[in-house]
Coordinates of C-alpha atoms and ligand atoms in Angstrom, one line a residue:
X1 CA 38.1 75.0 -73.3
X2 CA 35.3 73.7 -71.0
X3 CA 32.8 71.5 -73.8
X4 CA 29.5 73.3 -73.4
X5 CA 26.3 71.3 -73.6
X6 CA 25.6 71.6 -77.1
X7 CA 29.6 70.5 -77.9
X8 CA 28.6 67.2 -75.7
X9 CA 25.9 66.7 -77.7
X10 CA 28.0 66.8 -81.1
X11 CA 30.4 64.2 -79.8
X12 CA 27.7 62.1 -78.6
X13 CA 26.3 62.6 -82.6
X14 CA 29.6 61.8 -84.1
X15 CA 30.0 58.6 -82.4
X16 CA 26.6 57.6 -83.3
X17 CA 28.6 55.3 -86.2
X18 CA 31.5 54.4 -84.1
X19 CA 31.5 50.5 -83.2
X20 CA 28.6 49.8 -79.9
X21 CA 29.0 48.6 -76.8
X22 CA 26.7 45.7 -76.0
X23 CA 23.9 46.9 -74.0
X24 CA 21.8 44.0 -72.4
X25 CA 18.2 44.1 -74.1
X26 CA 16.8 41.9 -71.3
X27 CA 17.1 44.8 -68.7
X28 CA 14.1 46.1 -67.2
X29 CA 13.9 50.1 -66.8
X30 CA 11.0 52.4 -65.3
X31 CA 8.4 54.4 -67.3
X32 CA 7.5 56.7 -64.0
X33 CA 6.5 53.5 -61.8
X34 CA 6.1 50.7 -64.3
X35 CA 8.6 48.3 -64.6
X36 CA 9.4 47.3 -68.3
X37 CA 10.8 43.8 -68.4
X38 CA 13.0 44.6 -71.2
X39 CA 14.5 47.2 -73.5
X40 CA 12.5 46.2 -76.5
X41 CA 8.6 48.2 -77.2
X42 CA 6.6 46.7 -79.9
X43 CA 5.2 50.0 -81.3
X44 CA 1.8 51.2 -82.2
X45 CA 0.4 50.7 -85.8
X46 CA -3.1 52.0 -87.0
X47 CA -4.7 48.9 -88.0
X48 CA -2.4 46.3 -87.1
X49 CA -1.9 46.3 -83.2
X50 CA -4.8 44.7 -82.1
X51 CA -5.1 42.3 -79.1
X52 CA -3.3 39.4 -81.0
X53 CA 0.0 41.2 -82.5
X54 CA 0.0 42.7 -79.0
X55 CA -0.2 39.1 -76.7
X56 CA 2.4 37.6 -79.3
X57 CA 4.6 40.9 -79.1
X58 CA 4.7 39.8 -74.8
X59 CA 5.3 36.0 -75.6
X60 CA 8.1 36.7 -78.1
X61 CA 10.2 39.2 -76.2
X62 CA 8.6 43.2 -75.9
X63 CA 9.0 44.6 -72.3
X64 CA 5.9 46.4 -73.8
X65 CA 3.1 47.1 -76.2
X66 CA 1.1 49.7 -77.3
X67 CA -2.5 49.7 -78.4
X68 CA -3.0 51.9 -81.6
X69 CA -3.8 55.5 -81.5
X70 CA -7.5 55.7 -80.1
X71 CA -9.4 58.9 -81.2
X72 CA -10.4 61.1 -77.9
X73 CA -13.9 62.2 -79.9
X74 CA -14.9 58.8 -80.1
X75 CA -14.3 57.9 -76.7
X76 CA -16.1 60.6 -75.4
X77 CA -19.0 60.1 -77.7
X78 CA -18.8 56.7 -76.7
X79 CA -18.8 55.1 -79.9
X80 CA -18.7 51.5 -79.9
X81 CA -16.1 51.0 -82.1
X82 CA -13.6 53.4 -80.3
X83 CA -14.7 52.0 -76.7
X84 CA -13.4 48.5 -78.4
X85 CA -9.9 49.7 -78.6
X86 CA -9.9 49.9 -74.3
X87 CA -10.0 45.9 -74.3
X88 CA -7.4 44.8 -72.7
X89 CA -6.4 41.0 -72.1
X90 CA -4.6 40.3 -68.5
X91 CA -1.7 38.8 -70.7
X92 CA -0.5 41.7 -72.2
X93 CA 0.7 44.0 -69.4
X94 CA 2.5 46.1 -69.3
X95 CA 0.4 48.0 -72.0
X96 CA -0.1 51.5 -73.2
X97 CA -3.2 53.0 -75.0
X98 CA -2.5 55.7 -77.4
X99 CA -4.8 58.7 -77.3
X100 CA -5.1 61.4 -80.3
X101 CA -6.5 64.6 -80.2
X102 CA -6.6 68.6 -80.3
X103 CA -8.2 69.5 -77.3
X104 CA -6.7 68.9 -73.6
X105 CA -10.3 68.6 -71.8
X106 CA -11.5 65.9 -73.9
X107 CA -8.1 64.7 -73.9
X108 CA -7.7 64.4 -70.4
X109 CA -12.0 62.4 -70.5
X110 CA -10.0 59.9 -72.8
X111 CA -7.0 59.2 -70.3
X112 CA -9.3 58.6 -67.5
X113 CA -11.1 56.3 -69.7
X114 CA -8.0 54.7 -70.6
X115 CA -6.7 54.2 -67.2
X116 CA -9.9 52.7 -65.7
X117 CA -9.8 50.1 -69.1
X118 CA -6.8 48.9 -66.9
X119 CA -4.0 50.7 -68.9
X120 CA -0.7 51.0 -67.2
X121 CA 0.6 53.8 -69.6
X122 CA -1.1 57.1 -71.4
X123 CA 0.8 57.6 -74.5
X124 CA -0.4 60.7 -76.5
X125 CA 0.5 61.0 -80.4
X126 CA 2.2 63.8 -81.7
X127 CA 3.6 61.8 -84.5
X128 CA 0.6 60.9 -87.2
X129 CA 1.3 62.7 -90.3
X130 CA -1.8 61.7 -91.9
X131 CA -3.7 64.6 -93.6
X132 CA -7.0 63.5 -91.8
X133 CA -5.7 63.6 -88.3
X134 CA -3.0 66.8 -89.1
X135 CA -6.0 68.8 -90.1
X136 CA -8.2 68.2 -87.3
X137 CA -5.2 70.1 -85.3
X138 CA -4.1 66.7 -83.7
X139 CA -1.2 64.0 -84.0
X140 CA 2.2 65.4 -85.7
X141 CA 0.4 69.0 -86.0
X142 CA 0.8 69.7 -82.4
X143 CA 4.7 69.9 -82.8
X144 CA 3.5 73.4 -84.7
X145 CA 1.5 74.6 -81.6
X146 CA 4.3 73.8 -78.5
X147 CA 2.0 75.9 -76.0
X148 CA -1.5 73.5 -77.1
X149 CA 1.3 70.3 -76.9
X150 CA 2.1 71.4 -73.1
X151 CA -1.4 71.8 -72.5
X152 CA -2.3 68.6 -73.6
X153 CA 0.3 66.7 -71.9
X154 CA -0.5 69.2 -68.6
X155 CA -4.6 68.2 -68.9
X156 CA -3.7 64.3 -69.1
X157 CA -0.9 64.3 -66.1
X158 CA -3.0 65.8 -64.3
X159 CA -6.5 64.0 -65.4
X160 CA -4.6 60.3 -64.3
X161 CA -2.4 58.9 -62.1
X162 CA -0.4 56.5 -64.8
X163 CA 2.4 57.4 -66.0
X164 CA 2.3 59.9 -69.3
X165 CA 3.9 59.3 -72.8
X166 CA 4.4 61.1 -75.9
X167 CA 5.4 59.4 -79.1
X168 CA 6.7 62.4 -81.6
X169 CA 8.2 62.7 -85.1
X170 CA 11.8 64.9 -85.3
X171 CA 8.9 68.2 -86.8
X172 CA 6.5 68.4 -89.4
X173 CA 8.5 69.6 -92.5
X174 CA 12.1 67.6 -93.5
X175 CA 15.3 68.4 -91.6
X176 CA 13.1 69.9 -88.8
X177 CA 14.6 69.9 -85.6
X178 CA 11.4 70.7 -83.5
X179 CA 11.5 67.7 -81.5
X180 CA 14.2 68.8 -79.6
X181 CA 13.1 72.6 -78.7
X182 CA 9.4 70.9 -77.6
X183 CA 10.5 67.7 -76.0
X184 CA 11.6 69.6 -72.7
X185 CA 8.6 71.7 -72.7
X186 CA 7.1 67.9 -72.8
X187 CA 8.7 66.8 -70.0
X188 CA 7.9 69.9 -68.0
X189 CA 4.3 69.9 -68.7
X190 CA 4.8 66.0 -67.3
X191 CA 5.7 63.5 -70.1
X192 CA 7.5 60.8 -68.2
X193 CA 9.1 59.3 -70.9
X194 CA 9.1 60.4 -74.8
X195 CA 9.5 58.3 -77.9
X196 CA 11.1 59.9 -80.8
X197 CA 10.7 58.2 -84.8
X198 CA 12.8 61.0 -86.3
X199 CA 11.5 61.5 -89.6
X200 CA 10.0 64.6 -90.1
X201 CA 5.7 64.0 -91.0
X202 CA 6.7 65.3 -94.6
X203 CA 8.6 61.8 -95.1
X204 CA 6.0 59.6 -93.9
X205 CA 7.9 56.7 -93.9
X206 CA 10.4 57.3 -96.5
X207 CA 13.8 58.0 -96.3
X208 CA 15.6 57.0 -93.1
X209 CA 15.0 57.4 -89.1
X210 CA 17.9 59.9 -87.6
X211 CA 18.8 58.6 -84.4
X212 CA 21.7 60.9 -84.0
X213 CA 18.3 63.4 -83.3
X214 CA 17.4 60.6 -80.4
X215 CA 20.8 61.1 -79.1
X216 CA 20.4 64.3 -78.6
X217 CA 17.1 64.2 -77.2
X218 CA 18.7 61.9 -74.5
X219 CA 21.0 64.6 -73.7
X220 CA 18.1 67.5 -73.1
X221 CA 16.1 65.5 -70.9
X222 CA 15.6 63.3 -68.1
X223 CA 13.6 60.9 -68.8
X224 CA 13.6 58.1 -70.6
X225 CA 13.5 58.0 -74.0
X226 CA 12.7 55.4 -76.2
X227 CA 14.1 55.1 -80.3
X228 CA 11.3 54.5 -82.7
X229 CA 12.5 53.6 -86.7
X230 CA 14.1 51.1 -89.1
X231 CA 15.0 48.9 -85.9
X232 CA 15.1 45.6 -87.8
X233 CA 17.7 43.7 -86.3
X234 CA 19.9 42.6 -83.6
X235 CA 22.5 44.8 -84.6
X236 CA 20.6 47.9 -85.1
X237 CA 19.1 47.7 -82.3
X238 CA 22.4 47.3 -80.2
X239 CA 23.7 50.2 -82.1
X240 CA 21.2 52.4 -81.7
X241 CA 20.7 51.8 -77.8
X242 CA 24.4 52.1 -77.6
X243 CA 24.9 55.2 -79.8
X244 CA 21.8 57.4 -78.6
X245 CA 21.4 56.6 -74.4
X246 CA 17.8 55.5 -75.4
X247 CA 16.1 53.3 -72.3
X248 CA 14.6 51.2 -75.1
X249 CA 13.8 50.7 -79.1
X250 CA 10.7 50.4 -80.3
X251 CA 9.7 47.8 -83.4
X252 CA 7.1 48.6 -85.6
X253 CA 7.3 47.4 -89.1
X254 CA 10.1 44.6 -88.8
X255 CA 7.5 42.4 -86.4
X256 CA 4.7 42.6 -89.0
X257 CA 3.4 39.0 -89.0
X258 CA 7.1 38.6 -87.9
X259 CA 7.4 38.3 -84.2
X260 CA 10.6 36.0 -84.6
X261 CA 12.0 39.4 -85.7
X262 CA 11.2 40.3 -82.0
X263 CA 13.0 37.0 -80.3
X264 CA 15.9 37.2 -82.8
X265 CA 16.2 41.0 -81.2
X266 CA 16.2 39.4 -77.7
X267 CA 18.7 37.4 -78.8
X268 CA 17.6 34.0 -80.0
X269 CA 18.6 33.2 -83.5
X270 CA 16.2 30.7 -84.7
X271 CA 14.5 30.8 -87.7
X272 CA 10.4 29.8 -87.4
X273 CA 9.3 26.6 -89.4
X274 CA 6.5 26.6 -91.8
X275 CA 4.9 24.5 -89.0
X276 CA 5.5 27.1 -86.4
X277 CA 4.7 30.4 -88.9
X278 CA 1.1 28.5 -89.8
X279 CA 0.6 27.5 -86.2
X280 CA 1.1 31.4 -85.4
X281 CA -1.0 33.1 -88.1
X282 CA -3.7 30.5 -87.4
X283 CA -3.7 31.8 -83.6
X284 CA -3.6 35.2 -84.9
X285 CA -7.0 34.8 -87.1
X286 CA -8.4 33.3 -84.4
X287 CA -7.8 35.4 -81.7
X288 CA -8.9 38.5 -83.9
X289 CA -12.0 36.7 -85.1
X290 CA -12.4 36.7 -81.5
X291 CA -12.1 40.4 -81.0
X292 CA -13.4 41.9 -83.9
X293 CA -15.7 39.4 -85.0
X294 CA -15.9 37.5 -88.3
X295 CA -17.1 39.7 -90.7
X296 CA -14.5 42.8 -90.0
X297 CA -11.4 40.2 -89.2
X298 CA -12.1 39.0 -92.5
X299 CA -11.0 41.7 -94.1
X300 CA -8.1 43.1 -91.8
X301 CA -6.5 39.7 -91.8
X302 CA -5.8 39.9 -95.6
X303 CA -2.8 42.2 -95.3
X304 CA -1.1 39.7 -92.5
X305 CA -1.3 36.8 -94.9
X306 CA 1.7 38.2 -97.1
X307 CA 3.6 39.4 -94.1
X308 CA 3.4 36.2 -92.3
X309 CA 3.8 34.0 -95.8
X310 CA 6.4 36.2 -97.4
X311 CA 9.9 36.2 -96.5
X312 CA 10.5 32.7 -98.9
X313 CA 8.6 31.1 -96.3
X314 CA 5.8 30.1 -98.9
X315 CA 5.1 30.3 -102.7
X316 CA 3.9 33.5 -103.8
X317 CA 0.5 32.3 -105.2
X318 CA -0.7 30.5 -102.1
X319 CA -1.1 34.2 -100.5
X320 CA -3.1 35.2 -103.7
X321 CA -4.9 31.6 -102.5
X322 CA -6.0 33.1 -99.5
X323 CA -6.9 36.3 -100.3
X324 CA -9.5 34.9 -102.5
X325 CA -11.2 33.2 -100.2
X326 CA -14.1 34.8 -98.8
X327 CA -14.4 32.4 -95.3
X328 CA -11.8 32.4 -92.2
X329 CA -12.4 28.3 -92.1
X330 CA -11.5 27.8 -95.3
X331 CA -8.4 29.7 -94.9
X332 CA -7.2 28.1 -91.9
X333 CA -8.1 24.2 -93.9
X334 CA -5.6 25.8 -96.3
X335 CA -3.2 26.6 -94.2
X336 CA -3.3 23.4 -92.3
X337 CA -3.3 21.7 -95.6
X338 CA 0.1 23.3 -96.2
X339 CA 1.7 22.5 -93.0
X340 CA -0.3 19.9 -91.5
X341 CA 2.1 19.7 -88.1
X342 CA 1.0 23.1 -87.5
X343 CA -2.1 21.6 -85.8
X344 CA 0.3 20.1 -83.0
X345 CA 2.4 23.2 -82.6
X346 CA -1.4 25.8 -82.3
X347 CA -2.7 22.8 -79.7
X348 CA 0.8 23.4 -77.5
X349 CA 0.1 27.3 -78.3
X350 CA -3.1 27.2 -77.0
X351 CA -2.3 25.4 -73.7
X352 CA -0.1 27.4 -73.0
X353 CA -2.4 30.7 -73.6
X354 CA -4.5 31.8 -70.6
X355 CA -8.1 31.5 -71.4
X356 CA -11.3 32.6 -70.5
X357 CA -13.4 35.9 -71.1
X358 CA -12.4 37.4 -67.8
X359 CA -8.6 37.3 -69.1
X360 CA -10.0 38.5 -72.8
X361 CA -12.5 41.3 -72.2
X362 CA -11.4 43.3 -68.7
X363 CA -12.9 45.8 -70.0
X364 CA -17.1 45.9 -69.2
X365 CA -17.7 48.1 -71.9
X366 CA -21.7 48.5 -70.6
X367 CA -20.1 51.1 -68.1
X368 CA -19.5 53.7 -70.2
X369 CA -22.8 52.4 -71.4
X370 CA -21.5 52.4 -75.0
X371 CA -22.3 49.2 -76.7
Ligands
LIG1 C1 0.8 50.9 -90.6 C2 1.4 51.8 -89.6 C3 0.6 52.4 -88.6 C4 1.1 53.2 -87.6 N1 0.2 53.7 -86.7 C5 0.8 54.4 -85.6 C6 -0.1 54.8 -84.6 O1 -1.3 54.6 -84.5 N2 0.5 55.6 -83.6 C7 1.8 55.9 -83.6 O2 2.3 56.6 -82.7 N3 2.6 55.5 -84.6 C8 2.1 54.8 -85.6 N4 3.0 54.3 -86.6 C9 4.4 54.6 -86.5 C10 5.2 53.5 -85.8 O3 4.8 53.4 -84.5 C11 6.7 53.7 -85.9 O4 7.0 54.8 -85.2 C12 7.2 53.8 -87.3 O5 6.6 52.8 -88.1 C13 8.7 53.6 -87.4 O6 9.2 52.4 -86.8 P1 9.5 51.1 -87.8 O7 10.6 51.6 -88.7 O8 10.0 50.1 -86.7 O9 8.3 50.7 -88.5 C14 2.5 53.5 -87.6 C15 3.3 52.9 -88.6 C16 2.8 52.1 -89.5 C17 3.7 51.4 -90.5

């Protein structure tokens, strides 16, 4: 009997446990005309992927980064906050900026804003299962409405010359299969690549990614696709580039004030210091400080210090330490205090960094005349 398309596919899934092939994650690949310098994208997180998580995500080892989803009203209301999110540093090429929203005009306004910001990628969000976006008609809900989905991706294709993404969940409610009847009608309406976190919006984040869904998206289209959830290690990720024909996986999680979870992906085993994890979270405060300014980094860093302290790296209570503290210097003397070598290692750091505004800020944000 001649294997039909969907038998392929159900080998393909059954040998989604069998032992992998090593598949080099230092190869680049093409998103449309970008080239990504390696198979590894750190992914994008609502209020974590700023500037800093996405420079370190370059130096330790992601081929590329992705801004966090960016709201299409606010951009074309020009509010100040939203407009901040189109800062982009020269350091952190190749980069995509996430857009969110329901309708494909003001969709398409917010890729041409993302592409003059100096984006080399559009990704659009199909994937946010939080009640707040869902209800607006936007982010995971637009796997309901395929027609509005191929709209949107149609408007923004057409609206910018980049190259056009579209990060998806498997379907809204659990065991949907969605993502695989839409993500043709994706690519179609222009979606040069698609990333797929297969858990259904119901889960959130519970339960576990099922990438024999990714492998089967690889089968139904050509373009690359890229494997989104519970990539935490070496291993996984070999396995689940191996098992599924993905181009790339994506990190999200796992490189929470934990980029050496990144480098041990690439390949390199070491395990950070306390001099080099203080030296690191030190540059992070700073560099956020820098983009957000004091009084809002203050308290968005608070979350980081457990991720980047955790792990055994510190004692428990020195977190609670810092959380208490209502001042970024005095956090940083404590820090220091702790590892005092860190200084030496955050001098090398920031030598090595390139400086200046014009690298920081590429953005003039006066143009859209919004702040
Ligand atoms: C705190 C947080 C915020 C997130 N924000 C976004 C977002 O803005 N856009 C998006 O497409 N996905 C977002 N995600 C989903 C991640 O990009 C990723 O698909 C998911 O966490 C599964 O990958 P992981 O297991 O490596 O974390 C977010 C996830 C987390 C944990």
């Amino acid at each position: 009997m001649v294997p039909t398309r969907s038998a392929d596919v159900k080998l393909r899934a059954r040998r989604y446990d069998s032992p992998p092939m090593q598949v080099d994650l230092h190869e680049s690949w093409q998103l449309g005309d970008v080239e990504i310098p390696s198979r590894l994208v750190l992914a994008p997180m609502a209020g974590v992927s700023v500037q800093a998580f996405r420079r370190q995500g370059r130096r330790f080892g992601a081929g590329l980064v992705c801004s966090e989803m960016v709201s299409c009203a606010g951009l074309s209301h020009h509010n100040e906050r939203t407009l901040g999110y189109l800062r982009i540093a020269a350091d952190e090429h190749p980069l995509a900026v996430q857009i969110f929203g329901a309708e494909p005009a003001m969709m398409a306004e917010a890729a041409r804003m993302v592409a003059d910001a100096g984006a080399d990628i559009v990704d659009i969000n199909f994937g946010c299962p939080v009640r707040k976006v869902t209800k607006t008609g936007a982010g995971a809900h637009c796997l309901e409405e395929p027609a509005r989905a191929c709209a949107i991706v149609d408007a923004v294709a057409n609206a910018t010359s980049l190259p056009v993404s579209v990060k998806m969940r498997r379907g809204l409610p659990n065991g949907s299969r969605t993502c695989l009847e839409i993500g043709p009608q994706l690519v179609e309406a222009g979606a040069a690549s698609l990333t797929l976190h297969p858990r259904s919006a119901k889960q959130m984040y519970t339960g576990e990614a099922d990438h024999s869904l990714t492998a089967e998206l690889v089968e139904l289209v050509d373009v690359p696709v890229i494997a989104s959830g519970d990539i935490t290690s070496r291993a996984r990720a070999q396995t689940v580039l191996a098992t599924t024909g993905a181009a790339a996986v994506m990190v999200g999680r796992a490189a929470q004030g934990n980029p050496w979870a990144l480098s041990q992906i690439m390949g390199d085993d070491a395990e950070p210091s306390r001099e080099e994890v203080v030296a690191e979270l030190v540059l992070f405060i700073r560099e956020t400080v820098r983009e957000l300014g004091e009084q809002r980094a203050t308290g968005f860093l608070k979350k980081f210090y457990g991720w980047y302290l955790g792990r055994g790296r510190f004692p428990k209570p020195f977190k609670q330490e810092l959380v208490q503290l209502t001042k970024l210097d005095e956090v940083e003397q404590r820090l220091f205090a702790a590892a005092p070598g860190a200084r030496f290692v955050l001098e090398r750091l920031e030598d090595e960094l390139p400086q200046g505004d014009e690298v920081l800020l590429d953005l003039p944000i006066s143009i859209y005349g919004g702040g």
